[in-house]
Amino acid sequence: MPDSRETKRCDAFVTGWPVKHSRSPLIHNHWLKRYALSGSYTAESVAVEEFPAFISALKSGGRYRGGNVTIPHKETAFQLADRPDEIAKELGAANTLWMADGLLHATNTDSFGFAANLDERHPGWAKINRAVILGAGGASRAVIQAVRDQGVAEIHVVNRTRGRAEDLADRFGPKVHAHALGALGEVMKEAGLFVNTTSLGMNGGETLELDFSTLAERALITDIVYVPLKTPFLIQAERQGRQTVDGLGMLLHQAVPGFEKWFGIRPSVDEELRSLVIEEM
Ligand code: ATR
């Protein structure tokens, strides 16, 4: 890991296909400017068939010290890394890569980002017995990991395709229970956290009408979707007098560990950065 006093120029990337919608360049370039660092953070559009060659160039000491990986390369990045950490191994996917001692290291910062967002907004959020997670895709895995690692006793994963929720319950162990959508009302009773990890409500798309009244008294409702910032789930929850946290903070916080690995400074997530990203949405 670079030392914070190191002045050597460092370059990092975000790669995906497509990558043009990524907000990562906005976030990292804001930090580069704020901390007056001479490095760069660049979007690299890399097709699936080109990705192994991109990783080979990184390993052989090309331009970059490391970078972020987004859809569809997260699983391949994990497989091609020399040193994936335990978090990446559990998720089978990596979103952050860095070279150290000639080896490619990999982690996944999504679960960190999820927990850090809630820690910032509602410290103590995880002192609950039951969490409900809607959805069973890649984002759901990171949320399950985060909630489980905070010691929440019961995690209920509810998904349209029940089999995918069952796969996650098998993967994450006995605290995680799988359900079909029809069980949602039942498992929400007395839950202290509700998380939407599906694409429902994204960009004005379809949603579900939910009754949040049976959740525990001080329950939190949060959404992985952050476009729009106030998703249909958050609007419904607020109308029902519930506390909500939007998903933008997860995006901002998941970027922190990567920036620190590449550039040697742990950046702060503040209102200025949040406003900047909102302006560009
Ligand atoms: P990601 O990796 O971003 O989580 P994904 O793997 O495509 O994306 O998962 C999307 C999630 O949204 C899944 O849980 C999906 O449910 P299925 O497993 O049944 O496909 C869920 N989802 C997407 N559209 C949905 C809809 N209209 N109603 C309910 N769930 C939906």
PDB file of C-alpha atoms and ligand atoms in Angstrom:
ATOM      1  CA  MET A   1       0.000   0.000   0.000  1.00  0.00           C
ATOM      2  CA  PRO A   2       1.378   3.430  -0.862  1.00  0.00           C
ATOM      3  CA  ASP A   3       2.486   5.609   1.988  1.00  0.00           C
ATOM      4  CA  SER A   4       0.456   8.794   2.447  1.00  0.00           C
ATOM      5  CA  ARG A   5       3.651  10.863   2.220  1.00  0.00           C
ATOM      6  CA  GLU A   6       4.581   9.288  -1.092  1.00  0.00           C
ATOM      7  CA  THR A   7       4.587  11.853  -3.871  1.00  0.00           C
ATOM      8  CA  LYS A   8       4.971   9.455  -6.800  1.00  0.00           C
ATOM      9  CA  ARG A   9       2.231   9.850  -9.366  1.00  0.00           C
ATOM     10  CA  CYS A  10      -0.396   7.120  -9.310  1.00  0.00           C
ATOM     11  CA  ASP A  11      -3.044   6.247 -11.880  1.00  0.00           C
ATOM     12  CA  ALA A  12      -6.198   4.230 -11.282  1.00  0.00           C
ATOM     13  CA  PHE A  13      -9.148   3.160 -13.425  1.00  0.00           C
ATOM     14  CA  VAL A  14     -12.729   1.994 -13.395  1.00  0.00           C
ATOM     15  CA  THR A  15     -13.531  -0.637 -15.961  1.00  0.00           C
ATOM     16  CA  GLY A  16     -16.883  -2.003 -17.090  1.00  0.00           C
ATOM     17  CA  TRP A  17     -18.904  -2.581 -20.240  1.00  0.00           C
ATOM     18  CA  PRO A  18     -20.452  -0.130 -20.633  1.00  0.00           C
ATOM     19  CA  VAL A  19     -18.682   2.154 -18.172  1.00  0.00           C
ATOM     20  CA  LYS A  20     -19.958   5.570 -19.195  1.00  0.00           C
ATOM     21  CA  HIS A  21     -22.705   5.617 -16.532  1.00  0.00           C
ATOM     22  CA  SER A  22     -20.213   5.052 -13.704  1.00  0.00           C
ATOM     23  CA  ARG A  23     -20.077   7.815 -11.094  1.00  0.00           C
ATOM     24  CA  SER A  24     -16.689   6.592  -9.861  1.00  0.00           C
ATOM     25  CA  PRO A  25     -14.599   9.056 -11.946  1.00  0.00           C
ATOM     26  CA  LEU A  26     -16.582  11.950 -10.476  1.00  0.00           C
ATOM     27  CA  ILE A  27     -15.980  10.714  -6.918  1.00  0.00           C
ATOM     28  CA  HIS A  28     -12.275   9.864  -7.249  1.00  0.00           C
ATOM     29  CA  ASN A  29     -11.383  12.940  -9.295  1.00  0.00           C
ATOM     30  CA  HIS A  30     -13.091  15.090  -6.674  1.00  0.00           C
ATOM     31  CA  TRP A  31     -10.869  13.516  -4.003  1.00  0.00           C
ATOM     32  CA  LEU A  32      -7.723  13.795  -6.159  1.00  0.00           C
ATOM     33  CA  LYS A  33      -8.400  17.513  -6.472  1.00  0.00           C
ATOM     34  CA  ARG A  34      -9.320  17.979  -2.839  1.00  0.00           C
ATOM     35  CA  TYR A  35      -6.136  16.274  -1.595  1.00  0.00           C
ATOM     36  CA  ALA A  36      -4.027  17.944  -4.336  1.00  0.00           C
ATOM     37  CA  LEU A  37      -2.674  14.630  -5.638  1.00  0.00           C
ATOM     38  CA  SER A  38      -1.036  14.377  -9.028  1.00  0.00           C
ATOM     39  CA  GLY A  39      -2.642  11.067 -10.042  1.00  0.00           C
ATOM     40  CA  SER A  40      -5.532  10.251 -12.325  1.00  0.00           C
ATOM     41  CA  TYR A  41      -8.664   8.125 -12.276  1.00  0.00           C
ATOM     42  CA  THR A  42      -9.922   7.141 -15.707  1.00  0.00           C
ATOM     43  CA  ALA A  43     -12.891   5.204 -17.111  1.00  0.00           C
ATOM     44  CA  GLU A  44     -11.736   2.272 -19.266  1.00  0.00           C
ATOM     45  CA  SER A  45     -14.408   0.708 -21.422  1.00  0.00           C
ATOM     46  CA  VAL A  46     -13.332  -2.947 -21.765  1.00  0.00           C
ATOM     47  CA  ALA A  47     -15.406  -5.649 -23.493  1.00  0.00           C
ATOM     48  CA  VAL A  48     -15.761  -9.094 -21.890  1.00  0.00           C
ATOM     49  CA  GLU A  49     -13.365 -10.752 -24.347  1.00  0.00           C
ATOM     50  CA  GLU A  50     -10.743  -8.043 -23.791  1.00  0.00           C
ATOM     51  CA  PHE A  51     -10.857  -8.142 -20.003  1.00  0.00           C
ATOM     52  CA  PRO A  52      -8.230 -10.895 -19.423  1.00  0.00           C
ATOM     53  CA  ALA A  53      -5.715  -8.940 -21.553  1.00  0.00           C
ATOM     54  CA  PHE A  54      -6.520  -5.782 -19.585  1.00  0.00           C
ATOM     55  CA  ILE A  55      -5.759  -7.641 -16.345  1.00  0.00           C
ATOM     56  CA  SER A  56      -2.538  -9.110 -17.797  1.00  0.00           C
ATOM     57  CA  ALA A  57      -1.337  -5.604 -18.658  1.00  0.00           C
ATOM     58  CA  LEU A  58      -2.125  -4.475 -15.117  1.00  0.00           C
ATOM     59  CA  LYS A  59      -0.190  -7.410 -13.655  1.00  0.00           C
ATOM     60  CA  SER A  60       2.820  -6.809 -15.853  1.00  0.00           C
ATOM     61  CA  GLY A  61       3.252  -3.315 -14.448  1.00  0.00           C
ATOM     62  CA  GLY A  62       1.503  -1.141 -16.995  1.00  0.00           C
ATOM     63  CA  ARG A  63       0.204   2.327 -16.359  1.00  0.00           C
ATOM     64  CA  TYR A  64      -2.088   1.566 -13.451  1.00  0.00           C
ATOM     65  CA  ARG A  65      -1.579   0.806  -9.780  1.00  0.00           C
ATOM     66  CA  GLY A  66      -5.141  -0.523  -9.552  1.00  0.00           C
ATOM     67  CA  GLY A  67      -8.740   0.327 -10.035  1.00  0.00           C
ATOM     68  CA  ASN A  68     -12.406  -0.446  -9.738  1.00  0.00           C
ATOM     69  CA  VAL A  69     -14.278  -3.100 -11.615  1.00  0.00           C
ATOM     70  CA  THR A  70     -17.956  -2.973 -12.391  1.00  0.00           C
ATOM     71  CA  ILE A  71     -20.518  -4.987 -14.346  1.00  0.00           C
ATOM     72  CA  PRO A  72     -19.884  -7.385 -16.108  1.00  0.00           C
ATOM     73  CA  HIS A  73     -16.309  -7.989 -14.905  1.00  0.00           C
ATOM     74  CA  LYS A  74     -16.635  -8.417 -11.129  1.00  0.00           C
ATOM     75  CA  GLU A  75     -16.594 -12.235 -11.122  1.00  0.00           C
ATOM     76  CA  THR A  76     -13.765 -12.511 -13.673  1.00  0.00           C
ATOM     77  CA  ALA A  77     -11.722  -9.936 -11.762  1.00  0.00           C
ATOM     78  CA  PHE A  78     -12.050 -12.102  -8.672  1.00  0.00           C
ATOM     79  CA  GLN A  79     -10.978 -15.204 -10.607  1.00  0.00           C
ATOM     80  CA  LEU A  80      -7.971 -13.514 -12.199  1.00  0.00           C
ATOM     81  CA  ALA A  81      -6.678 -11.904  -8.991  1.00  0.00           C
ATOM     82  CA  ASP A  82      -3.592 -13.453  -7.362  1.00  0.00           C
ATOM     83  CA  ARG A  83      -4.661 -12.475  -3.851  1.00  0.00           C
ATOM     84  CA  PRO A  84      -8.405 -12.079  -3.381  1.00  0.00           C
ATOM     85  CA  ASP A  85      -9.200 -11.344   0.278  1.00  0.00           C
ATOM     86  CA  GLU A  86     -11.764 -13.243   2.379  1.00  0.00           C
ATOM     87  CA  ILE A  87     -14.551 -10.766   1.589  1.00  0.00           C
ATOM     88  CA  ALA A  88     -14.093 -11.177  -2.165  1.00  0.00           C
ATOM     89  CA  LYS A  89     -13.855 -14.964  -1.784  1.00  0.00           C
ATOM     90  CA  GLU A  90     -17.155 -15.095   0.051  1.00  0.00           C
ATOM     91  CA  LEU A  91     -18.904 -12.988  -2.597  1.00  0.00           C
ATOM     92  CA  GLY A  92     -17.107 -14.603  -5.542  1.00  0.00           C
ATOM     93  CA  ALA A  93     -16.722 -11.106  -6.983  1.00  0.00           C
ATOM     94  CA  ALA A  94     -14.293  -8.197  -6.713  1.00  0.00           C
ATOM     95  CA  ASN A  95     -14.833  -4.479  -7.298  1.00  0.00           C
ATOM     96  CA  THR A  96     -11.445  -3.138  -6.159  1.00  0.00           C
ATOM     97  CA  LEU A  97      -8.010  -4.220  -7.418  1.00  0.00           C
ATOM     98  CA  TRP A  98      -4.494  -3.092  -6.535  1.00  0.00           C
ATOM     99  CA  MET A  99      -0.968  -4.216  -7.291  1.00  0.00           C
ATOM    100  CA  ALA A 100       1.385  -4.857  -4.391  1.00  0.00           C
ATOM    101  CA  ASP A 101       4.724  -6.686  -4.514  1.00  0.00           C
ATOM    102  CA  GLY A 102       4.040  -7.718  -8.100  1.00  0.00           C
ATOM    103  CA  LEU A 103       0.761  -9.443  -7.217  1.00  0.00           C
ATOM    104  CA  LEU A 104      -2.802  -8.458  -8.029  1.00  0.00           C
ATOM    105  CA  HIS A 105      -4.884  -8.086  -4.856  1.00  0.00           C
ATOM    106  CA  ALA A 106      -8.665  -7.913  -4.864  1.00  0.00           C
ATOM    107  CA  THR A 107     -11.455  -7.092  -2.477  1.00  0.00           C
ATOM    108  CA  ASN A 108     -15.095  -6.156  -2.595  1.00  0.00           C
ATOM    109  CA  THR A 109     -16.077  -2.921  -0.861  1.00  0.00           C
ATOM    110  CA  ASP A 110     -19.852  -3.061  -1.357  1.00  0.00           C
ATOM    111  CA  SER A 111     -20.602  -4.541   2.061  1.00  0.00           C
ATOM    112  CA  PHE A 112     -18.281  -2.003   3.681  1.00  0.00           C
ATOM    113  CA  GLY A 113     -20.094   0.787   1.780  1.00  0.00           C
ATOM    114  CA  PHE A 114     -23.495  -0.462   2.870  1.00  0.00           C
ATOM    115  CA  ALA A 115     -22.553  -0.626   6.558  1.00  0.00           C
ATOM    116  CA  ALA A 116     -20.624   2.664   6.527  1.00  0.00           C
ATOM    117  CA  ASN A 117     -23.619   4.503   5.042  1.00  0.00           C
ATOM    118  CA  LEU A 118     -25.916   3.272   7.822  1.00  0.00           C
ATOM    119  CA  ASP A 119     -23.216   3.828  10.492  1.00  0.00           C
ATOM    120  CA  GLU A 120     -22.962   7.445   9.388  1.00  0.00           C
ATOM    121  CA  ARG A 121     -26.704   8.104   9.321  1.00  0.00           C
ATOM    122  CA  HIS A 122     -27.906   5.890  12.186  1.00  0.00           C
ATOM    123  CA  PRO A 123     -25.105   4.665  14.465  1.00  0.00           C
ATOM    124  CA  GLY A 124     -26.233   1.509  16.252  1.00  0.00           C
ATOM    125  CA  TRP A 125     -28.494   0.514  13.329  1.00  0.00           C
ATOM    126  CA  ALA A 126     -27.424  -3.125  13.604  1.00  0.00           C
ATOM    127  CA  LYS A 127     -28.676  -3.635  17.163  1.00  0.00           C
ATOM    128  CA  ILE A 128     -31.682  -5.483  15.818  1.00  0.00           C
ATOM    129  CA  ASN A 129     -32.832  -9.089  15.755  1.00  0.00           C
ATOM    130  CA  ARG A 130     -34.282  -9.288  12.293  1.00  0.00           C
ATOM    131  CA  ALA A 131     -33.477  -7.828   8.880  1.00  0.00           C
ATOM    132  CA  VAL A 132     -35.430  -8.260   5.649  1.00  0.00           C
ATOM    133  CA  ILE A 133     -33.571  -8.091   2.345  1.00  0.00           C
ATOM    134  CA  LEU A 134     -35.599  -7.913  -0.859  1.00  0.00           C
ATOM    135  CA  GLY A 135     -33.739  -9.436  -3.816  1.00  0.00           C
ATOM    136  CA  ALA A 136     -31.123 -12.144  -4.309  1.00  0.00           C
ATOM    137  CA  GLY A 137     -28.675 -10.801  -6.916  1.00  0.00           C
ATOM    138  CA  GLY A 138     -25.100  -9.558  -6.551  1.00  0.00           C
ATOM    139  CA  ALA A 139     -26.092  -6.492  -4.526  1.00  0.00           C
ATOM    140  CA  SER A 140     -28.070  -8.668  -2.123  1.00  0.00           C
ATOM    141  CA  ARG A 141     -24.983 -10.790  -1.391  1.00  0.00           C
ATOM    142  CA  ALA A 142     -23.004  -7.758  -0.277  1.00  0.00           C
ATOM    143  CA  VAL A 143     -25.867  -6.571   1.933  1.00  0.00           C
ATOM    144  CA  ILE A 144     -26.306 -10.018   3.509  1.00  0.00           C
ATOM    145  CA  GLN A 145     -22.576 -10.120   4.213  1.00  0.00           C
ATOM    146  CA  ALA A 146     -22.660  -6.684   5.847  1.00  0.00           C
ATOM    147  CA  VAL A 147     -25.728  -7.392   7.989  1.00  0.00           C
ATOM    148  CA  ARG A 148     -24.482 -10.828   9.043  1.00  0.00           C
ATOM    149  CA  ASP A 149     -21.064  -9.440   9.970  1.00  0.00           C
ATOM    150  CA  GLN A 150     -22.793  -6.944  12.286  1.00  0.00           C
ATOM    151  CA  GLY A 151     -24.226  -9.898  14.208  1.00  0.00           C
ATOM    152  CA  VAL A 152     -27.906  -9.588  13.257  1.00  0.00           C
ATOM    153  CA  ALA A 153     -29.517 -12.868  14.341  1.00  0.00           C
ATOM    154  CA  GLU A 154     -32.129 -13.397  11.600  1.00  0.00           C
ATOM    155  CA  ILE A 155     -31.728 -12.338   7.988  1.00  0.00           C
ATOM    156  CA  HIS A 156     -34.701 -12.975   5.730  1.00  0.00           C
ATOM    157  CA  VAL A 157     -34.008 -12.876   2.002  1.00  0.00           C
ATOM    158  CA  VAL A 158     -37.190 -12.498  -0.037  1.00  0.00           C
ATOM    159  CA  ASN A 159     -37.029 -12.925  -3.786  1.00  0.00           C
ATOM    160  CA  ARG A 160     -39.327 -13.284  -6.773  1.00  0.00           C
ATOM    161  CA  THR A 161     -37.386 -16.424  -7.718  1.00  0.00           C
ATOM    162  CA  ARG A 162     -37.214 -18.285  -4.422  1.00  0.00           C
ATOM    163  CA  GLY A 163     -34.439 -20.620  -5.623  1.00  0.00           C
ATOM    164  CA  ARG A 164     -31.964 -17.727  -5.843  1.00  0.00           C
ATOM    165  CA  ALA A 165     -32.736 -16.761  -2.248  1.00  0.00           C
ATOM    166  CA  GLU A 166     -32.202 -20.403  -1.231  1.00  0.00           C
ATOM    167  CA  ASP A 167     -28.796 -20.423  -2.917  1.00  0.00           C
ATOM    168  CA  LEU A 168     -27.829 -17.410  -0.792  1.00  0.00           C
ATOM    169  CA  ALA A 169     -29.151 -19.007   2.391  1.00  0.00           C
ATOM    170  CA  ASP A 170     -26.996 -22.075   1.629  1.00  0.00           C
ATOM    171  CA  ARG A 171     -24.007 -19.874   0.981  1.00  0.00           C
ATOM    172  CA  PHE A 172     -24.279 -17.616   4.022  1.00  0.00           C
ATOM    173  CA  GLY A 173     -25.307 -20.143   6.653  1.00  0.00           C
ATOM    174  CA  PRO A 174     -28.041 -20.730   9.206  1.00  0.00           C
ATOM    175  CA  LYS A 175     -28.838 -17.097  10.068  1.00  0.00           C
ATOM    176  CA  VAL A 176     -30.085 -16.527   6.513  1.00  0.00           C
ATOM    177  CA  HIS A 177     -33.602 -17.668   5.586  1.00  0.00           C
ATOM    178  CA  ALA A 178     -35.035 -17.785   2.055  1.00  0.00           C
ATOM    179  CA  HIS A 179     -38.577 -16.824   1.040  1.00  0.00           C
ATOM    180  CA  ALA A 180     -40.727 -16.169  -1.996  1.00  0.00           C
ATOM    181  CA  LEU A 181     -42.350 -12.727  -2.429  1.00  0.00           C
ATOM    182  CA  GLY A 182     -45.604 -13.970  -0.892  1.00  0.00           C
ATOM    183  CA  ALA A 183     -43.917 -14.249   2.521  1.00  0.00           C
ATOM    184  CA  LEU A 184     -42.851 -10.608   2.602  1.00  0.00           C
ATOM    185  CA  GLY A 185     -45.699  -9.380   4.810  1.00  0.00           C
ATOM    186  CA  GLU A 186     -45.062 -12.111   7.361  1.00  0.00           C
ATOM    187  CA  VAL A 187     -41.280 -11.690   7.653  1.00  0.00           C
ATOM    188  CA  MET A 188     -41.508  -7.897   7.895  1.00  0.00           C
ATOM    189  CA  LYS A 189     -43.233  -8.202  11.281  1.00  0.00           C
ATOM    190  CA  GLU A 190     -40.966  -6.744  13.984  1.00  0.00           C
ATOM    191  CA  ALA A 191     -37.999  -6.457  11.605  1.00  0.00           C
ATOM    192  CA  GLY A 192     -35.592  -3.614  12.405  1.00  0.00           C
ATOM    193  CA  LEU A 193     -34.261  -3.153   8.877  1.00  0.00           C
ATOM    194  CA  PHE A 194     -35.726  -3.421   5.382  1.00  0.00           C
ATOM    195  CA  VAL A 195     -33.387  -3.219   2.389  1.00  0.00           C
ATOM    196  CA  ASN A 196     -34.376  -3.169  -1.267  1.00  0.00           C
ATOM    197  CA  THR A 197     -31.573  -4.680  -3.365  1.00  0.00           C
ATOM    198  CA  THR A 198     -33.655  -5.183  -6.517  1.00  0.00           C
ATOM    199  CA  SER A 199     -33.943  -2.858  -9.470  1.00  0.00           C
ATOM    200  CA  LEU A 200     -37.596  -2.155  -8.562  1.00  0.00           C
ATOM    201  CA  GLY A 201     -38.245   1.596  -8.674  1.00  0.00           C
ATOM    202  CA  MET A 202     -35.022   2.380 -10.524  1.00  0.00           C
ATOM    203  CA  ASN A 203     -35.304   5.297 -12.978  1.00  0.00           C
ATOM    204  CA  GLY A 204     -39.062   5.460 -12.471  1.00  0.00           C
ATOM    205  CA  GLY A 205     -39.571   1.757 -13.241  1.00  0.00           C
ATOM    206  CA  GLU A 206     -42.171  -0.553 -11.716  1.00  0.00           C
ATOM    207  CA  THR A 207     -42.398  -1.003  -7.963  1.00  0.00           C
ATOM    208  CA  LEU A 208     -44.361  -2.833  -5.259  1.00  0.00           C
ATOM    209  CA  GLU A 209     -46.756  -1.282  -2.748  1.00  0.00           C
ATOM    210  CA  LEU A 210     -45.529  -2.271   0.706  1.00  0.00           C
ATOM    211  CA  ASP A 211     -46.990  -1.940   4.178  1.00  0.00           C
ATOM    212  CA  PHE A 212     -44.185  -0.960   6.555  1.00  0.00           C
ATOM    213  CA  SER A 213     -46.498  -0.638   9.562  1.00  0.00           C
ATOM    214  CA  THR A 214     -45.588  -4.008  11.061  1.00  0.00           C
ATOM    215  CA  LEU A 215     -41.853  -3.287  11.221  1.00  0.00           C
ATOM    216  CA  ALA A 216     -40.300  -2.657  14.639  1.00  0.00           C
ATOM    217  CA  GLU A 217     -40.898   0.812  16.064  1.00  0.00           C
ATOM    218  CA  ARG A 218     -37.536   2.365  15.136  1.00  0.00           C
ATOM    219  CA  ALA A 219     -36.941   0.319  11.983  1.00  0.00           C
ATOM    220  CA  LEU A 220     -34.907   1.692   9.085  1.00  0.00           C
ATOM    221  CA  ILE A 221     -35.822   1.369   5.429  1.00  0.00           C
ATOM    222  CA  THR A 222     -33.045   1.707   2.882  1.00  0.00           C
ATOM    223  CA  ASP A 223     -32.584   1.136  -0.828  1.00  0.00           C
ATOM    224  CA  ILE A 224     -29.611   0.161  -2.962  1.00  0.00           C
ATOM    225  CA  VAL A 225     -31.173   2.142  -5.813  1.00  0.00           C
ATOM    226  CA  TYR A 226     -30.115   5.810  -5.733  1.00  0.00           C
ATOM    227  CA  VAL A 227     -31.567   7.045  -9.016  1.00  0.00           C
ATOM    228  CA  PRO A 228     -33.926   8.576  -8.085  1.00  0.00           C
ATOM    229  CA  LEU A 229     -32.550   9.479  -4.680  1.00  0.00           C
ATOM    230  CA  LYS A 230     -36.003   9.126  -3.143  1.00  0.00           C
ATOM    231  CA  THR A 231     -37.096   5.786  -4.504  1.00  0.00           C
ATOM    232  CA  PRO A 232     -40.714   4.618  -4.436  1.00  0.00           C
ATOM    233  CA  PHE A 233     -39.888   2.387  -1.407  1.00  0.00           C
ATOM    234  CA  LEU A 234     -38.413   5.321   0.511  1.00  0.00           C
ATOM    235  CA  ILE A 235     -41.351   7.583  -0.399  1.00  0.00           C
ATOM    236  CA  GLN A 236     -43.853   4.957   0.762  1.00  0.00           C
ATOM    237  CA  ALA A 237     -41.936   4.377   3.981  1.00  0.00           C
ATOM    238  CA  GLU A 238     -41.760   8.112   4.782  1.00  0.00           C
ATOM    239  CA  ARG A 239     -45.476   8.519   4.092  1.00  0.00           C
ATOM    240  CA  GLN A 240     -45.992   5.768   6.640  1.00  0.00           C
ATOM    241  CA  GLY A 241     -43.952   7.714   9.180  1.00  0.00           C
ATOM    242  CA  ARG A 242     -40.824   5.562   8.904  1.00  0.00           C
ATOM    243  CA  GLN A 243     -37.107   6.443   9.009  1.00  0.00           C
ATOM    244  CA  THR A 244     -35.254   6.033   5.721  1.00  0.00           C
ATOM    245  CA  VAL A 245     -31.692   6.178   4.409  1.00  0.00           C
ATOM    246  CA  ASP A 246     -31.055   6.621   0.682  1.00  0.00           C
ATOM    247  CA  GLY A 247     -28.541   4.509  -1.219  1.00  0.00           C
ATOM    248  CA  LEU A 248     -26.210   7.256  -2.433  1.00  0.00           C
ATOM    249  CA  GLY A 249     -24.056   7.032   0.689  1.00  0.00           C
ATOM    250  CA  MET A 250     -23.306   3.377  -0.059  1.00  0.00           C
ATOM    251  CA  LEU A 251     -21.915   4.365  -3.467  1.00  0.00           C
ATOM    252  CA  LEU A 252     -19.751   7.074  -1.906  1.00  0.00           C
ATOM    253  CA  HIS A 253     -18.473   4.982   0.995  1.00  0.00           C
ATOM    254  CA  GLN A 254     -17.669   1.914  -1.133  1.00  0.00           C
ATOM    255  CA  ALA A 255     -15.177   4.112  -3.008  1.00  0.00           C
ATOM    256  CA  VAL A 256     -13.164   4.969   0.137  1.00  0.00           C
ATOM    257  CA  PRO A 257     -11.013   1.818   0.570  1.00  0.00           C
ATOM    258  CA  GLY A 258      -9.908   1.803  -3.083  1.00  0.00           C
ATOM    259  CA  PHE A 259      -8.821   5.440  -3.027  1.00  0.00           C
ATOM    260  CA  GLU A 260      -6.823   4.747   0.118  1.00  0.00           C
ATOM    261  CA  LYS A 261      -5.113   1.713  -1.443  1.00  0.00           C
ATOM    262  CA  TRP A 262      -4.062   3.561  -4.596  1.00  0.00           C
ATOM    263  CA  PHE A 263      -3.406   7.076  -3.392  1.00  0.00           C
ATOM    264  CA  GLY A 264      -2.461   6.574   0.265  1.00  0.00           C
ATOM    265  CA  ILE A 265      -5.015   8.896   1.840  1.00  0.00           C
ATOM    266  CA  ARG A 266      -8.281   7.835   3.424  1.00  0.00           C
ATOM    267  CA  PRO A 267     -10.758  10.273   1.873  1.00  0.00           C
ATOM    268  CA  SER A 268     -13.804  11.622   3.661  1.00  0.00           C
ATOM    269  CA  VAL A 269     -17.374  11.358   2.455  1.00  0.00           C
ATOM    270  CA  ASP A 270     -19.001  14.725   3.022  1.00  0.00           C
ATOM    271  CA  GLU A 271     -21.911  16.888   1.898  1.00  0.00           C
ATOM    272  CA  GLU A 272     -19.826  18.570  -0.816  1.00  0.00           C
ATOM    273  CA  LEU A 273     -19.193  15.222  -2.516  1.00  0.00           C
ATOM    274  CA  ARG A 274     -22.806  14.156  -2.057  1.00  0.00           C
ATOM    275  CA  SER A 275     -24.072  17.382  -3.654  1.00  0.00           C
ATOM    276  CA  LEU A 276     -21.638  17.038  -6.541  1.00  0.00           C
ATOM    277  CA  VAL A 277     -22.904  13.557  -7.386  1.00  0.00           C
ATOM    278  CA  ILE A 278     -26.547  14.626  -6.993  1.00  0.00           C
ATOM    279  CA  GLU A 279     -25.954  17.540  -9.393  1.00  0.00           C
ATOM    280  CA  GLU A 280     -24.716  15.107 -12.046  1.00  0.00           C
ATOM    281  CA  MET A 281     -27.636  12.706 -11.680  1.00  0.00           C
TER     282      MET A 281
HETATM  283  P1  ATR B   1     -27.757  -7.181  -9.041  1.00  0.00           P
HETATM  284  O1  ATR B   1     -26.485  -7.927  -9.265  1.00  0.00           O
HETATM  285  O2  ATR B   1     -27.656  -5.715  -9.355  1.00  0.00           O
HETATM  286  O3  ATR B   1     -28.336  -7.414  -7.699  1.00  0.00           O
HETATM  287  P2  ATR B   1     -29.387  -9.109 -10.493  1.00  0.00           P
HETATM  288  O4  ATR B   1     -28.455 -10.214 -10.195  1.00  0.00           O
HETATM  289  O5  ATR B   1     -29.922  -8.982 -11.874  1.00  0.00           O
HETATM  290  O6  ATR B   1     -28.766  -7.684 -10.181  1.00  0.00           O
HETATM  291  O7  ATR B   1     -30.605  -9.178  -9.451  1.00  0.00           O
HETATM  292  C1  ATR B   1     -31.716  -8.378  -9.565  1.00  0.00           C
HETATM  293  C2  ATR B   1     -32.669  -8.669  -8.410  1.00  0.00           C
HETATM  294  O8  ATR B   1     -33.840  -7.879  -8.630  1.00  0.00           O
HETATM  295  C3  ATR B   1     -33.135 -10.115  -8.344  1.00  0.00           C
HETATM  296  O9  ATR B   1     -33.387 -10.421  -6.988  1.00  0.00           O
HETATM  297  C4  ATR B   1     -34.433 -10.056  -9.143  1.00  0.00           C
HETATM  298  O10 ATR B   1     -35.344 -11.095  -8.848  1.00  0.00           O
HETATM  299  P3  ATR B   1     -35.211 -12.533  -9.612  1.00  0.00           P
HETATM  300  O11 ATR B   1     -34.057 -13.243  -8.959  1.00  0.00           O
HETATM  301  O12 ATR B   1     -36.495 -13.186  -9.386  1.00  0.00           O
HETATM  302  O13 ATR B   1     -34.934 -12.195 -11.060  1.00  0.00           O
HETATM  303  C5  ATR B   1     -34.977  -8.753  -8.673  1.00  0.00           C
HETATM  304  N1  ATR B   1     -35.990  -8.167  -9.562  1.00  0.00           N
HETATM  305  C6  ATR B   1     -35.768  -7.558 -10.745  1.00  0.00           C
HETATM  306  N2  ATR B   1     -36.942  -7.156 -11.285  1.00  0.00           N
HETATM  307  C7  ATR B   1     -37.915  -7.529 -10.407  1.00  0.00           C
HETATM  308  C8  ATR B   1     -39.341  -7.403 -10.382  1.00  0.00           C
HETATM  309  N3  ATR B   1     -39.999  -6.815 -11.389  1.00  0.00           N
HETATM  310  N4  ATR B   1     -40.029  -7.899  -9.329  1.00  0.00           N
HETATM  311  C9  ATR B   1     -39.369  -8.504  -8.299  1.00  0.00           C
HETATM  312  N5  ATR B   1     -38.021  -8.657  -8.269  1.00  0.00           N
HETATM  313  C10 ATR B   1     -37.311  -8.170  -9.303  1.00  0.00           C
END
